[in-house]
Amino acid sequence: MATTWVLPSPAAANTRLPVPYSFAAGIAAQLVNPHSSPPGSNDFSCRPTATHPRPVVLVHGTLGNMVDSWQALSPLLKNNGYCVFALDYGGAPGGLFQGYGDIPTSAARLGAFVDRVRAATGTAEVDLVGHSQGGGALPRYYLQELGGAAKVHDLVGIAPSNHGAPVEGILRLLDAFPGGRQAFVDACPACAQQDFDSPFMRDLNAHPDTVAGVRYTVIESRYDEVIRPYTLAFLAGPDVRNITVQDRCGLDFSDHLALIYDRVALNEVLNALDPTRTDRVCALSLPVLGG
């Protein structure tokens, strides 16, 4: 993966970073500097504080990448005193699209990155914040099957694919073309695996939704057009908070993509990572764009 690791100077470390609540910022960053780390992230000299004792690892979703996904949340977390890290996974090194590869393989990649962050920061645990696959099927597999629960304190999923999505409808349409279904599955294994009735999701959902010792937060929108019904994102368990952003703000029209640039949703990420924080915000957020 051609990734630039930027180590900020002491002066830069004390500078508040801009937080653009617009998916357009992610697209612009992808065009200008496609292989960079999101602002404020991947400083492996960062040391967590007593106030925020765990580093935060950001995990993008299917066909996304760390550049286009985290231009808002990464600097927001950094400005609030967190050590922030982000990775790409599940795609060709340097490729625009990531997160389409086999989910168990991607989970192993996530696990290796978590171990690297833990070693660099001297912490036993990290917090994971992910979008779509990166907040749902992927970390659930990592926690349940690869021993990740011993290394993760919080999992915060933004529009997470916790119980899959209705991908089978797309596959049925592709059946009209000779070899269409198989070509799709070959091109995007993670897409097919996230169908709620796929063998992968059936195996994953044969376990309880949660793993003991991990605190879970789900942040979802009623207007999510990918996770349908949107309640598929929600988890059942003793240490779970399921949040619908429209219950926080009636001006929030975010869809699946917009949630990662939605100030209502990202404020709830801050609340999830620090339970002593209970701030509320309300602002207009539009589909795709955020706000």
Rosetta silent file (secondary structure, phi, psi, omega in degrees, C-alpha in Angstrom):
SEQUENCE: MATTWVLPSPAAANTRLPVPYSFAAGIAAQLVNPHSSPPGSNDFSCRPTATHPRPVVLVHGTLGNMVDSWQALSPLLKNNGYCVFALDYGGAPGGLFQGYGDIPTSAARLGAFVDRVRAATGTAEVDLVGHSQGGGALPRYYLQELGGAAKVHDLVGIAPSNHGAPVEGILRLLDAFPGGRQAFVDACPACAQQDFDSPFMRDLNAHPDTVAGVRYTVIESRYDEVIRPYTLAFLAGPDVRNITVQDRCGLDFSDHLALIYDRVALNEVLNALDPTRTDRVCALSLPVLGG
SCORE:     score description
SCORE:     0.000 S_00000001
   1 L     0.000  123.058  178.639    0.000    0.000    0.000 S_00000001
   2 L   -83.038   94.274 -175.541    1.501    3.335   -1.036 S_00000001
   3 L  -125.241  136.166  177.905    0.690    5.326    2.078 S_00000001
   4 E   -95.593  120.861  175.794    2.346    8.459    3.390 S_00000001
   5 L   -94.967  118.064 -176.139    2.864    8.496    7.163 S_00000001
   6 L  -105.417  121.155  176.724    3.054   12.117    8.302 S_00000001
   7 L  -100.539  110.743 -175.367    4.703   12.909   11.630 S_00000001
   8 L   -72.021  152.117  174.247    3.597   16.403   12.697 S_00000001
   9 L   -73.793  162.402  177.925    5.933   18.901   14.276 S_00000001
  10 H   -55.761  -37.627  179.748    5.282   19.948   17.910 S_00000001
  11 H   -65.725  -42.394 -179.900    3.852   23.234   16.665 S_00000001
  12 H   -64.979  -32.086 -177.202    1.525   21.456   14.251 S_00000001
  13 H   -64.180  -24.330 -178.646    0.390   19.104   17.004 S_00000001
  14 L   -95.584    3.159 -179.012   -1.085   22.079   18.898 S_00000001
  15 L   -93.515  129.625  177.979   -2.919   23.462   15.866 S_00000001
  16 L   -73.869  132.875 -176.731   -6.627   22.738   15.564 S_00000001
  17 L   -88.575  146.453  174.652   -7.392   21.092   12.274 S_00000001
  18 L   -66.364  146.516 -179.964  -10.308   22.102   10.057 S_00000001
  19 L  -122.151   98.486 -177.890  -13.257   19.708   10.110 S_00000001
  20 L   -86.488  112.162 -179.621  -15.147   19.761    6.790 S_00000001
  21 L   -87.238   67.160  179.627  -18.637   18.300    7.210 S_00000001
  22 L  -158.570  130.798  178.160  -19.062   17.476    3.538 S_00000001
  23 H   -62.227  -21.858  176.877  -18.413   14.350    1.504 S_00000001
  24 H   -60.009  -31.163  177.835  -17.050   16.697   -1.153 S_00000001
  25 H   -64.421  -36.971  176.977  -14.012   17.163    1.096 S_00000001
  26 H   -66.253  -41.352  178.392  -13.328   13.450    0.874 S_00000001
  27 H   -65.024  -43.545  179.999  -13.576   13.493   -2.903 S_00000001
  28 H   -62.081  -43.460  179.318  -11.303   16.538   -3.125 S_00000001
  29 H   -63.158  -37.608  178.842   -8.697   14.955   -0.865 S_00000001
  30 H   -64.182  -36.197 -179.835   -8.789   11.793   -2.965 S_00000001
  31 H   -74.420  -39.030 -173.782   -8.099   13.824   -6.105 S_00000001
  32 H   -82.589  -43.030 -174.866   -5.338   15.987   -4.629 S_00000001
  33 L  -143.757   74.593 -167.298   -3.468   13.516   -2.418 S_00000001
  34 L   -67.813  -18.263 -175.492   -4.905   10.036   -2.916 S_00000001
  35 L  -114.480   20.010 -179.543   -2.405    8.060   -0.837 S_00000001
  36 E   -87.964  164.109  170.991   -2.126   10.307    2.205 S_00000001
  37 L   -80.701  150.111  175.926   -3.342    9.612    5.720 S_00000001
  38 L   -58.717  152.005 -178.224   -6.439   11.521    6.846 S_00000001
  39 L   -54.648  131.500  177.163   -5.644   14.775    8.688 S_00000001
  40 L    84.897   -0.519 -174.582   -4.475   14.152   12.243 S_00000001
  41 E  -107.575  165.003  172.110   -4.027   10.411   11.805 S_00000001
  42 L    60.028   36.864  167.151   -1.186    7.880   11.775 S_00000001
  43 L   -92.044   98.560 -174.370    1.224    9.764   14.001 S_00000001
  44 L   -77.449    1.410  170.873    2.882    6.723   15.532 S_00000001
  45 L   -93.431   -4.225 -179.374    4.655    8.920   18.079 S_00000001
  46 L   -65.936  138.492  177.398    1.281    9.918   19.598 S_00000001
  47 L  -121.095  124.764  178.696    0.758    8.816   23.189 S_00000001
  48 L   -59.432  154.672 -178.681   -2.747    8.514   24.669 S_00000001
  49 L  -104.779  172.088  176.180   -3.590   10.633   27.697 S_00000001
  50 L   -63.752  -31.601  179.132   -5.332    9.845   30.954 S_00000001
  51 L   -71.016  -40.324  179.319   -8.416   11.601   29.568 S_00000001
  52 L  -128.496   82.475 -166.946   -8.411    9.545   26.365 S_00000001
  53 L   -79.282   -5.663 -177.786   -6.376    6.466   27.242 S_00000001
  54 L  -122.278  137.369  172.959   -6.994    4.412   24.096 S_00000001
  55 L   -68.366  153.461  179.824   -6.032    5.116   20.483 S_00000001
  56 E  -109.405  127.979  177.806   -8.851    5.182   17.952 S_00000001
  57 E  -108.297  124.089 -178.844   -8.606    3.123   14.766 S_00000001
  58 E   -96.868  131.999 -173.233  -10.812    4.224   11.862 S_00000001
  59 E  -126.385  110.018 -177.207  -12.060    1.504    9.502 S_00000001
  60 L   -70.393  175.929 -177.493  -13.638    2.536    6.183 S_00000001
  61 L  -101.511 -171.345 -178.894  -16.419    0.671    4.417 S_00000001
  62 L   -63.690  128.657  179.351  -16.849   -1.366    1.250 S_00000001
  63 L    69.085    3.107  172.510  -15.383    0.364   -1.825 S_00000001
  64 L   -92.520 -172.556  172.431  -14.293    3.318    0.309 S_00000001
  65 L  -153.559  172.334 -174.436  -10.824    4.191    1.539 S_00000001
  66 H   -70.125  -24.249 -179.296   -9.312    6.051    4.457 S_00000001
  67 H   -72.815  -52.365 -175.709   -8.806    9.243    2.425 S_00000001
  68 H   -77.135  -16.418 -176.041  -12.358    9.766    1.207 S_00000001
  69 H   -89.370  -30.494 -163.201  -13.967    8.459    4.408 S_00000001
  70 L  -123.063   29.202  177.926  -12.227   10.284    7.245 S_00000001
  71 L   -71.390  -17.767  176.862  -11.563   13.905    6.265 S_00000001
  72 L  -102.269  -51.774 -173.000  -13.991   15.016    8.998 S_00000001
  73 H   -68.322  -38.163 -178.555  -13.855   12.425   11.774 S_00000001
  74 H   -60.862  -52.374  177.495  -10.076   12.069   11.891 S_00000001
  75 H   -66.439  -31.622  177.341   -9.357   15.773   12.535 S_00000001
  76 H   -61.324  -45.310  178.334  -12.366   16.012   14.853 S_00000001
  77 H   -65.193  -42.933  179.298  -10.957   13.241   17.026 S_00000001
  78 H   -60.789  -44.273  179.094   -7.464   14.731   16.914 S_00000001
  79 H   -62.013  -25.391  179.969   -8.809   18.138   17.945 S_00000001
  80 L   -94.583   11.909  170.140  -10.494   16.438   20.907 S_00000001
  81 L    93.686   13.222 -179.677   -7.252   14.932   22.155 S_00000001
  82 L   -93.301  149.803  164.032   -7.302   11.416   20.700 S_00000001
  83 L   -83.381  124.045 -170.901   -4.504    9.488   19.054 S_00000001
  84 E  -119.689  137.126  178.739   -6.044    8.581   15.707 S_00000001
  85 E  -135.925  149.941  179.999   -5.051    5.889   13.233 S_00000001
  86 E  -144.835  152.363 -179.569   -6.552    4.780    9.929 S_00000001
  87 E  -140.045  160.697  164.446   -5.893    2.027    7.434 S_00000001
  88 L  -103.815  152.603 -179.659   -6.891    0.769    4.028 S_00000001
  89 L  -156.263  161.025  169.012   -7.781   -2.886    3.609 S_00000001
  90 L    68.304   29.626  178.362   -9.369   -5.300    1.195 S_00000001
  91 L  -154.892  174.300  178.495   -8.096   -3.823   -2.060 S_00000001
  92 L   -68.337  138.838  178.739   -5.142   -3.574   -4.399 S_00000001
  93 L   -53.300  126.856  179.663   -2.248   -1.531   -2.946 S_00000001
  94 L    79.974   -0.593 -177.875   -2.692    2.077   -4.016 S_00000001
  95 L   -74.271  150.812  178.490   -6.094    1.383   -5.562 S_00000001
  96 L   -64.635  -44.588 -178.269   -8.896    3.924   -5.430 S_00000001
  97 L   -96.584  134.152  179.870  -11.430    1.359   -4.247 S_00000001
  98 L  -129.471  175.923  172.827  -10.766   -0.653   -1.108 S_00000001
  99 L    74.305   15.641 -179.939  -12.783   -2.917    1.160 S_00000001
 100 L  -100.961   -6.831 -176.079  -14.021   -5.266   -1.547 S_00000001
 101 L   -77.907  173.658  178.715  -11.868   -8.272   -0.651 S_00000001
 102 L   -50.942  128.077 -172.762  -12.694  -11.366    1.362 S_00000001
 103 H   -64.974  -45.581  176.811  -13.826  -10.265    4.826 S_00000001
 104 H   -57.599  -37.211  176.659  -11.864  -12.820    6.913 S_00000001
 105 H   -65.490  -42.450  177.752   -8.695  -11.789    5.056 S_00000001
 106 H   -64.908  -35.467  178.399   -9.489   -8.126    5.699 S_00000001
 107 H   -64.140  -37.157  176.157  -10.145   -8.915    9.365 S_00000001
 108 H   -65.632  -38.055  175.818   -6.651  -10.376    9.645 S_00000001
 109 H   -63.025  -44.259  176.395   -5.279   -7.167    8.097 S_00000001
 110 H   -59.622  -44.379 -179.563   -7.235   -5.135   10.654 S_00000001
 111 H   -60.268  -41.194  178.730   -5.878   -7.316   13.448 S_00000001
 112 H   -65.135  -38.306  179.266   -2.287   -6.773   12.327 S_00000001
 113 H   -68.513  -42.275  176.487   -2.856   -3.013   12.197 S_00000001
 114 H   -57.766  -43.491  179.274   -4.445   -2.999   15.660 S_00000001
 115 H   -63.331  -38.177  178.075   -1.411   -4.855   16.992 S_00000001
 116 H   -64.682  -42.821  179.212    0.894   -2.312   15.384 S_00000001
 117 H   -64.898  -43.420  179.188   -1.028    0.574   16.956 S_00000001
 118 H   -60.877  -42.886 -179.535   -1.041   -1.101   20.362 S_00000001
 119 H   -66.100  -41.122 -177.533    2.703   -1.677   20.209 S_00000001
 120 H   -69.551  -36.451 -175.561    3.452    1.880   19.098 S_00000001
 121 H   -94.756   -9.815 -179.692    1.227    3.531   21.716 S_00000001
 122 L    71.320   27.960 -178.310    1.932    1.130   24.562 S_00000001
 123 L  -110.870  151.432  178.569   -1.756    0.407   25.116 S_00000001
 124 L   -81.751  -28.189 -174.948   -3.494   -2.899   25.712 S_00000001
 125 L  -133.020  158.065  171.223   -6.686   -1.896   23.901 S_00000001
 126 E  -123.377  168.207  166.818   -7.904    0.324   21.091 S_00000001
 127 E  -108.387  136.921  177.277  -11.295    1.734   20.171 S_00000001
 128 E  -105.029  133.095  171.282  -12.618    0.942   16.700 S_00000001
 129 E  -126.781  121.439 -175.656  -14.820    3.354   14.755 S_00000001
 130 E  -137.644  160.350  179.328  -15.998    2.093   11.401 S_00000001
 131 E  -114.554  135.238  174.312  -18.408    2.784    8.582 S_00000001
 132 H    57.514 -122.956  176.168  -20.597    0.185    6.879 S_00000001
 133 H   -54.156  -39.143 -176.438  -18.546   -3.038    6.580 S_00000001
 134 H   -69.226  -13.626  175.416  -15.826   -1.346    8.650 S_00000001
 135 H  -112.246   -2.776 -173.653  -18.218   -0.847   11.550 S_00000001
 136 L  -126.265  -97.668 -172.374  -20.181   -4.048   11.148 S_00000001
 137 H   -57.790  -41.890 -177.353  -19.381   -7.374    9.509 S_00000001
 138 H   -65.399  -56.890  179.531  -15.605   -6.880    9.478 S_00000001
 139 H   -67.175  -30.660  175.824  -15.013   -5.937   13.141 S_00000001
 140 H   -59.965  -42.899  178.005  -17.670   -8.385   14.309 S_00000001
 141 H   -65.024  -42.748  179.061  -15.688  -11.168   12.630 S_00000001
 142 H   -60.393  -43.749 -178.884  -12.431   -9.829   14.073 S_00000001
 143 H   -68.670  -41.211 -173.198  -13.868   -9.726   17.593 S_00000001
 144 H   -82.306  -37.791 -168.528  -15.568  -13.127   17.427 S_00000001
 145 H  -108.863  -21.871 -172.782  -13.150  -15.216   15.394 S_00000001
 146 L  -116.960   15.666  176.967   -9.678  -13.664   15.625 S_00000001
 147 L    76.969   14.649 -176.930   -9.378  -12.792   19.303 S_00000001
 148 H   -67.070  -23.034 -177.003  -10.000   -9.100   18.771 S_00000001
 149 H   -60.755  -28.376  179.166  -12.278   -8.776   21.799 S_00000001
 150 H   -75.390  -10.422 -174.063   -9.239   -8.871   24.100 S_00000001
 151 L  -118.585    0.471 -175.605   -7.772   -5.869   22.253 S_00000001
 152 E  -125.769  129.107  177.910  -10.838   -3.672   21.702 S_00000001
 153 E   -93.671  -46.420 -178.974  -12.684   -1.637   24.325 S_00000001
 154 E  -125.697  139.187  166.994  -15.250    0.154   22.151 S_00000001
 155 E  -120.581  116.783  178.264  -16.718   -0.619   18.748 S_00000001
 156 E  -111.880  116.250 -179.232  -18.611    2.302   17.234 S_00000001
 157 E  -106.936  125.833  175.681  -20.400    1.470   13.990 S_00000001
 158 E  -101.913  115.308 -174.156  -21.687    4.184   11.658 S_00000001
 159 L    47.687   52.856 -171.799  -24.351    2.660    9.381 S_00000001
 160 L   -79.905  148.731  177.740  -22.790   -0.737   10.095 S_00000001
 161 L   -88.375   54.159 -173.429  -23.551   -3.934    8.184 S_00000001
 162 L   -61.732  -38.368 -179.735  -23.979   -5.849   11.419 S_00000001
 163 L  -118.806   18.514  177.547  -26.565   -8.250   10.036 S_00000001
 164 L    90.834 -170.187 -177.762  -25.871   -7.732    6.358 S_00000001
 165 E  -148.899  163.200 -176.834  -27.800   -5.965    3.623 S_00000001
 166 L   -79.035   69.215 -179.577  -30.178   -7.012    0.810 S_00000001
 167 L   -78.347  -25.276 -174.892  -27.491   -7.749   -1.792 S_00000001
 168 H   -57.463  -31.523  178.105  -29.298  -10.803   -3.171 S_00000001
 169 H   -60.497  -40.459  176.595  -31.632   -8.565   -5.166 S_00000001
 170 H   -64.823  -42.685 -178.811  -28.663   -7.246   -7.139 S_00000001
 171 H   -62.726  -37.080  178.842  -27.381  -10.768   -7.659 S_00000001
 172 H   -65.436  -38.218  176.273  -30.748  -11.874   -9.049 S_00000001
 173 H   -62.594  -39.545 -179.242  -30.648   -9.039  -11.564 S_00000001
 174 H   -69.569  -20.838  177.403  -27.169  -10.117  -12.615 S_00000001
 175 L   -62.854  -17.688  177.959  -28.452  -13.643  -13.209 S_00000001
 176 L   -69.757  -15.877 -179.189  -30.032  -12.247  -16.379 S_00000001
 177 L  -111.867  130.769 -179.748  -26.529  -12.014  -17.847 S_00000001
 178 L   -54.802  122.367  179.223  -24.456  -15.150  -18.449 S_00000001
 179 L    75.905    5.003 -174.657  -21.836  -15.307  -15.723 S_00000001
 180 H   -63.709  -45.806 -179.393  -23.027  -12.013  -14.257 S_00000001
 181 H   -60.816  -48.366 -176.492  -23.485  -13.225  -10.695 S_00000001
 182 H   -66.012  -36.386  178.019  -20.100  -14.948  -10.551 S_00000001
 183 H   -62.307  -40.390  178.485  -18.333  -11.965  -12.098 S_00000001
 184 H   -65.252  -45.924 -179.491  -19.801   -9.739   -9.376 S_00000001
 185 H   -62.932  -40.451  179.148  -18.829  -12.157   -6.611 S_00000001
 186 H   -66.339  -37.689 -177.554  -15.303  -12.468   -8.012 S_00000001
 187 H   -75.425  -32.860 -177.125  -14.927   -8.693   -8.294 S_00000001
 188 L  -140.811   77.238  178.645  -16.324   -7.922   -4.845 S_00000001
 189 H   -55.217  -38.833 -177.853  -16.301  -10.895   -2.471 S_00000001
 190 H   -65.196  -30.445  177.970  -17.175   -8.634    0.467 S_00000001
 191 H   -63.531  -49.299 -179.809  -20.308   -7.422   -1.322 S_00000001
 192 H   -66.392  -37.918 -179.078  -21.648  -10.950   -1.689 S_00000001
 193 H   -64.944  -26.478 -177.483  -20.551  -11.919    1.823 S_00000001
 194 L   -87.439    0.010  170.518  -22.567   -9.048    3.304 S_00000001
 195 E   -60.782  136.518 -172.193  -25.866  -10.242    1.891 S_00000001
 196 L   -65.837  -12.805  178.062  -27.934  -10.985    4.979 S_00000001
 197 L  -113.907   17.896  178.459  -28.572  -14.538    3.797 S_00000001
 198 L   -74.751  157.047  175.066  -25.038  -15.360    2.634 S_00000001
 199 H   -55.824  -37.289  179.644  -23.175  -18.291    4.214 S_00000001
 200 H   -62.438  -49.016 -177.757  -20.756  -15.785    5.740 S_00000001
 201 H   -69.622  -34.243  176.981  -23.497  -13.743    7.418 S_00000001
 202 H   -63.041  -41.540  177.843  -25.388  -16.842    8.534 S_00000001
 203 H   -65.976  -42.785 -179.256  -22.248  -18.115   10.247 S_00000001
 204 H   -63.746  -42.948 -176.261  -21.534  -14.719   11.793 S_00000001
 205 H   -80.539   -4.412  171.841  -25.087  -14.299   13.039 S_00000001
 206 L   -70.335  -18.908  175.051  -25.117  -17.779   14.550 S_00000001
 207 L   -88.275  162.903  169.045  -23.128  -16.128   17.353 S_00000001
 208 L   -58.660  155.293 -179.130  -24.569  -13.549   19.753 S_00000001
 209 L   -59.877  -34.124 -171.758  -24.431  -10.011   18.389 S_00000001
 210 L  -122.968  162.878  177.575  -21.870   -8.920   20.962 S_00000001
 211 L  -115.716  136.110 -178.530  -18.801  -10.240   22.734 S_00000001
 212 L   -57.521  139.105  176.590  -18.358   -9.810   26.483 S_00000001
 213 L    96.320  -11.433  179.267  -16.011   -7.024   27.489 S_00000001
 214 L  -108.270  136.637  176.674  -16.598   -4.809   24.455 S_00000001
 215 E   -97.101  132.334 -172.744  -18.825   -1.730   24.560 S_00000001
 216 E  -117.343  139.867  170.218  -20.890   -1.200   21.395 S_00000001
 217 E  -134.557  131.717  175.095  -22.511    1.856   19.836 S_00000001
 218 E  -114.349  129.400  178.796  -24.482    1.852   16.587 S_00000001
 219 E  -120.050  116.071 -171.214  -25.207    5.164   14.841 S_00000001
 220 E  -137.567  162.682  178.418  -27.718    4.841   12.012 S_00000001
 221 L  -118.838  142.225  174.717  -30.092    6.846    9.828 S_00000001
 222 L   -63.570  -20.073 -176.379  -33.674    6.074    8.899 S_00000001
 223 L   -98.124   15.490  176.061  -32.722    7.121    5.380 S_00000001
 224 L   -65.290  118.270 -177.788  -29.977    4.535    4.934 S_00000001
 225 L   -94.286   -2.961  179.557  -30.608    3.122    1.468 S_00000001
 226 L   -99.482  -51.124  176.177  -27.983    0.361    1.749 S_00000001
 227 L   -87.918  100.916 -175.159  -28.835   -1.247    5.098 S_00000001
 228 L  -128.716  130.249  -10.701  -32.542   -1.929    4.613 S_00000001
 229 L   -63.884  157.613 -174.736  -34.450   -1.914    6.803 S_00000001
 230 H   -61.252  -22.828 -179.582  -32.132    0.401    8.706 S_00000001
 231 H   -68.558  -11.876  173.341  -32.829   -1.505   11.913 S_00000001
 232 H   -60.794  -22.913  179.798  -30.660   -4.348   10.562 S_00000001
 233 H   -71.039  -24.728 -170.889  -27.751   -2.224   11.745 S_00000001
 234 L   -75.245  150.847 -179.279  -28.815   -2.439   15.380 S_00000001
 235 L  -111.185  154.777  172.283  -27.338   -4.888   17.855 S_00000001
 236 L  -113.729  132.238  179.787  -28.848   -6.740   20.791 S_00000001
 237 L   168.979  169.703 -174.070  -26.766   -7.148   23.909 S_00000001
 238 L   -75.378  -20.712 -176.229  -26.137   -5.955   27.451 S_00000001
 239 L  -127.791   57.738 -174.628  -23.635   -3.195   26.585 S_00000001
 240 E  -128.597  137.747  168.410  -25.123   -1.699   23.424 S_00000001
 241 E  -120.353  120.427  175.705  -26.429    1.748   22.503 S_00000001
 242 E  -104.742  119.630 -173.927  -28.429    1.944   19.257 S_00000001
 243 E  -119.800  129.317  170.910  -28.835    5.530   18.075 S_00000001
 244 E  -103.784  122.409 -170.855  -30.981    6.832   15.216 S_00000001
 245 H   -63.810  -27.932  178.820  -29.719   10.284   14.239 S_00000001
 246 H   -68.142  -20.854  173.402  -33.228   11.544   13.448 S_00000001
 247 H   -73.825  -17.841  177.116  -34.084   11.012   17.126 S_00000001
 248 H   -93.491  -30.786 -173.958  -31.331   13.528   17.872 S_00000001
 249 L  -155.966  119.619  179.920  -32.140   15.991   15.102 S_00000001
 250 L   -72.970   -8.986  178.576  -35.149   16.322   12.829 S_00000001
 251 L   -91.955    5.233 -174.535  -33.045   18.195   10.262 S_00000001
 252 E   -94.330  110.846  179.335  -30.853   15.175    9.622 S_00000001
 253 L  -113.226   24.646 -177.520  -31.532   13.581    6.233 S_00000001
 254 L   -60.127  142.052  171.978  -28.240   11.716    5.982 S_00000001
 255 L  -104.435 -161.442 -174.013  -28.128    8.516    3.991 S_00000001
 256 L   -59.291  -46.815 -178.333  -25.547    5.710    4.118 S_00000001
 257 L   -74.077  -42.610 -172.380  -22.665    7.772    2.721 S_00000001
 258 H   -64.601  -23.840 -175.568  -23.509   11.108    4.302 S_00000001
 259 H   -58.150  -30.474 -178.821  -23.384    9.786    7.872 S_00000001
 260 H   -79.721   -2.233  172.691  -19.570    9.894    7.939 S_00000001
 261 H  -126.155   26.699 -177.102  -19.767   13.642    7.200 S_00000001
 262 L  -105.255  118.755 -175.135  -22.776   14.349    9.413 S_00000001
 263 H   -65.454  -26.712  176.064  -22.025   16.484   12.474 S_00000001
 264 H   -66.409  -48.246 -179.890  -24.889   14.873   14.414 S_00000001
 265 H   -64.338  -43.263 -176.596  -23.477   11.388   13.831 S_00000001
 266 H   -71.303  -29.828  172.302  -19.878   12.403   14.486 S_00000001
 267 H   -63.676  -36.852  177.640  -20.873   14.149   17.704 S_00000001
 268 H   -69.399  -27.320  172.493  -22.384   10.842   18.804 S_00000001
 269 H   -62.356  -46.289  178.027  -19.036    9.169   18.053 S_00000001
 270 H   -60.034  -41.855  178.301  -17.406   11.550   20.539 S_00000001
 271 H   -64.073  -38.201 -178.563  -20.114   10.755   23.093 S_00000001
 272 H   -66.719  -39.733 -177.689  -19.650    7.020   22.559 S_00000001
 273 H   -75.010  -22.229 -179.980  -15.894    7.147   23.091 S_00000001
 274 L  -133.032   91.226 -175.184  -16.256    9.258   26.237 S_00000001
 275 L   -60.630  -15.001  175.735  -19.385    8.298   28.222 S_00000001
 276 L   -77.098  -11.668 -178.790  -18.944   11.366   30.453 S_00000001
 277 L   -96.331  127.981 -177.524  -19.675   13.495   27.390 S_00000001
 278 L  -132.148   30.834 -177.393  -23.361   13.984   26.565 S_00000001
 279 L   -64.296  149.070  174.523  -23.299   16.893   24.115 S_00000001
 280 L  -125.248  140.804  173.237  -26.092   17.239   21.568 S_00000001
 281 L  -132.083  157.263  175.604  -25.965   19.051   18.235 S_00000001
 282 L  -145.641  124.732 -179.846  -28.562   19.557   15.519 S_00000001
 283 L  -154.846  153.541  178.451  -27.839   20.781   12.003 S_00000001
 284 L   -62.586  129.017  175.075  -29.127   20.243    8.497 S_00000001
 285 E  -133.733  130.971 -173.148  -27.500   17.223    6.847 S_00000001
 286 E  -107.737  154.732  176.898  -28.307   16.178    3.290 S_00000001
 287 L   -55.216  143.921 -179.976  -28.081   12.828    1.496 S_00000001
 288 L    68.578  -50.419 -172.498  -24.628   12.044    0.054 S_00000001
 289 L   -75.693  -41.920 -171.090  -23.226   15.445    1.065 S_00000001
 290 E    86.828 -158.427  179.131  -23.589   15.425    4.852 S_00000001
 291 L   149.590    0.000    0.000  -23.523   18.662    6.792 S_00000001
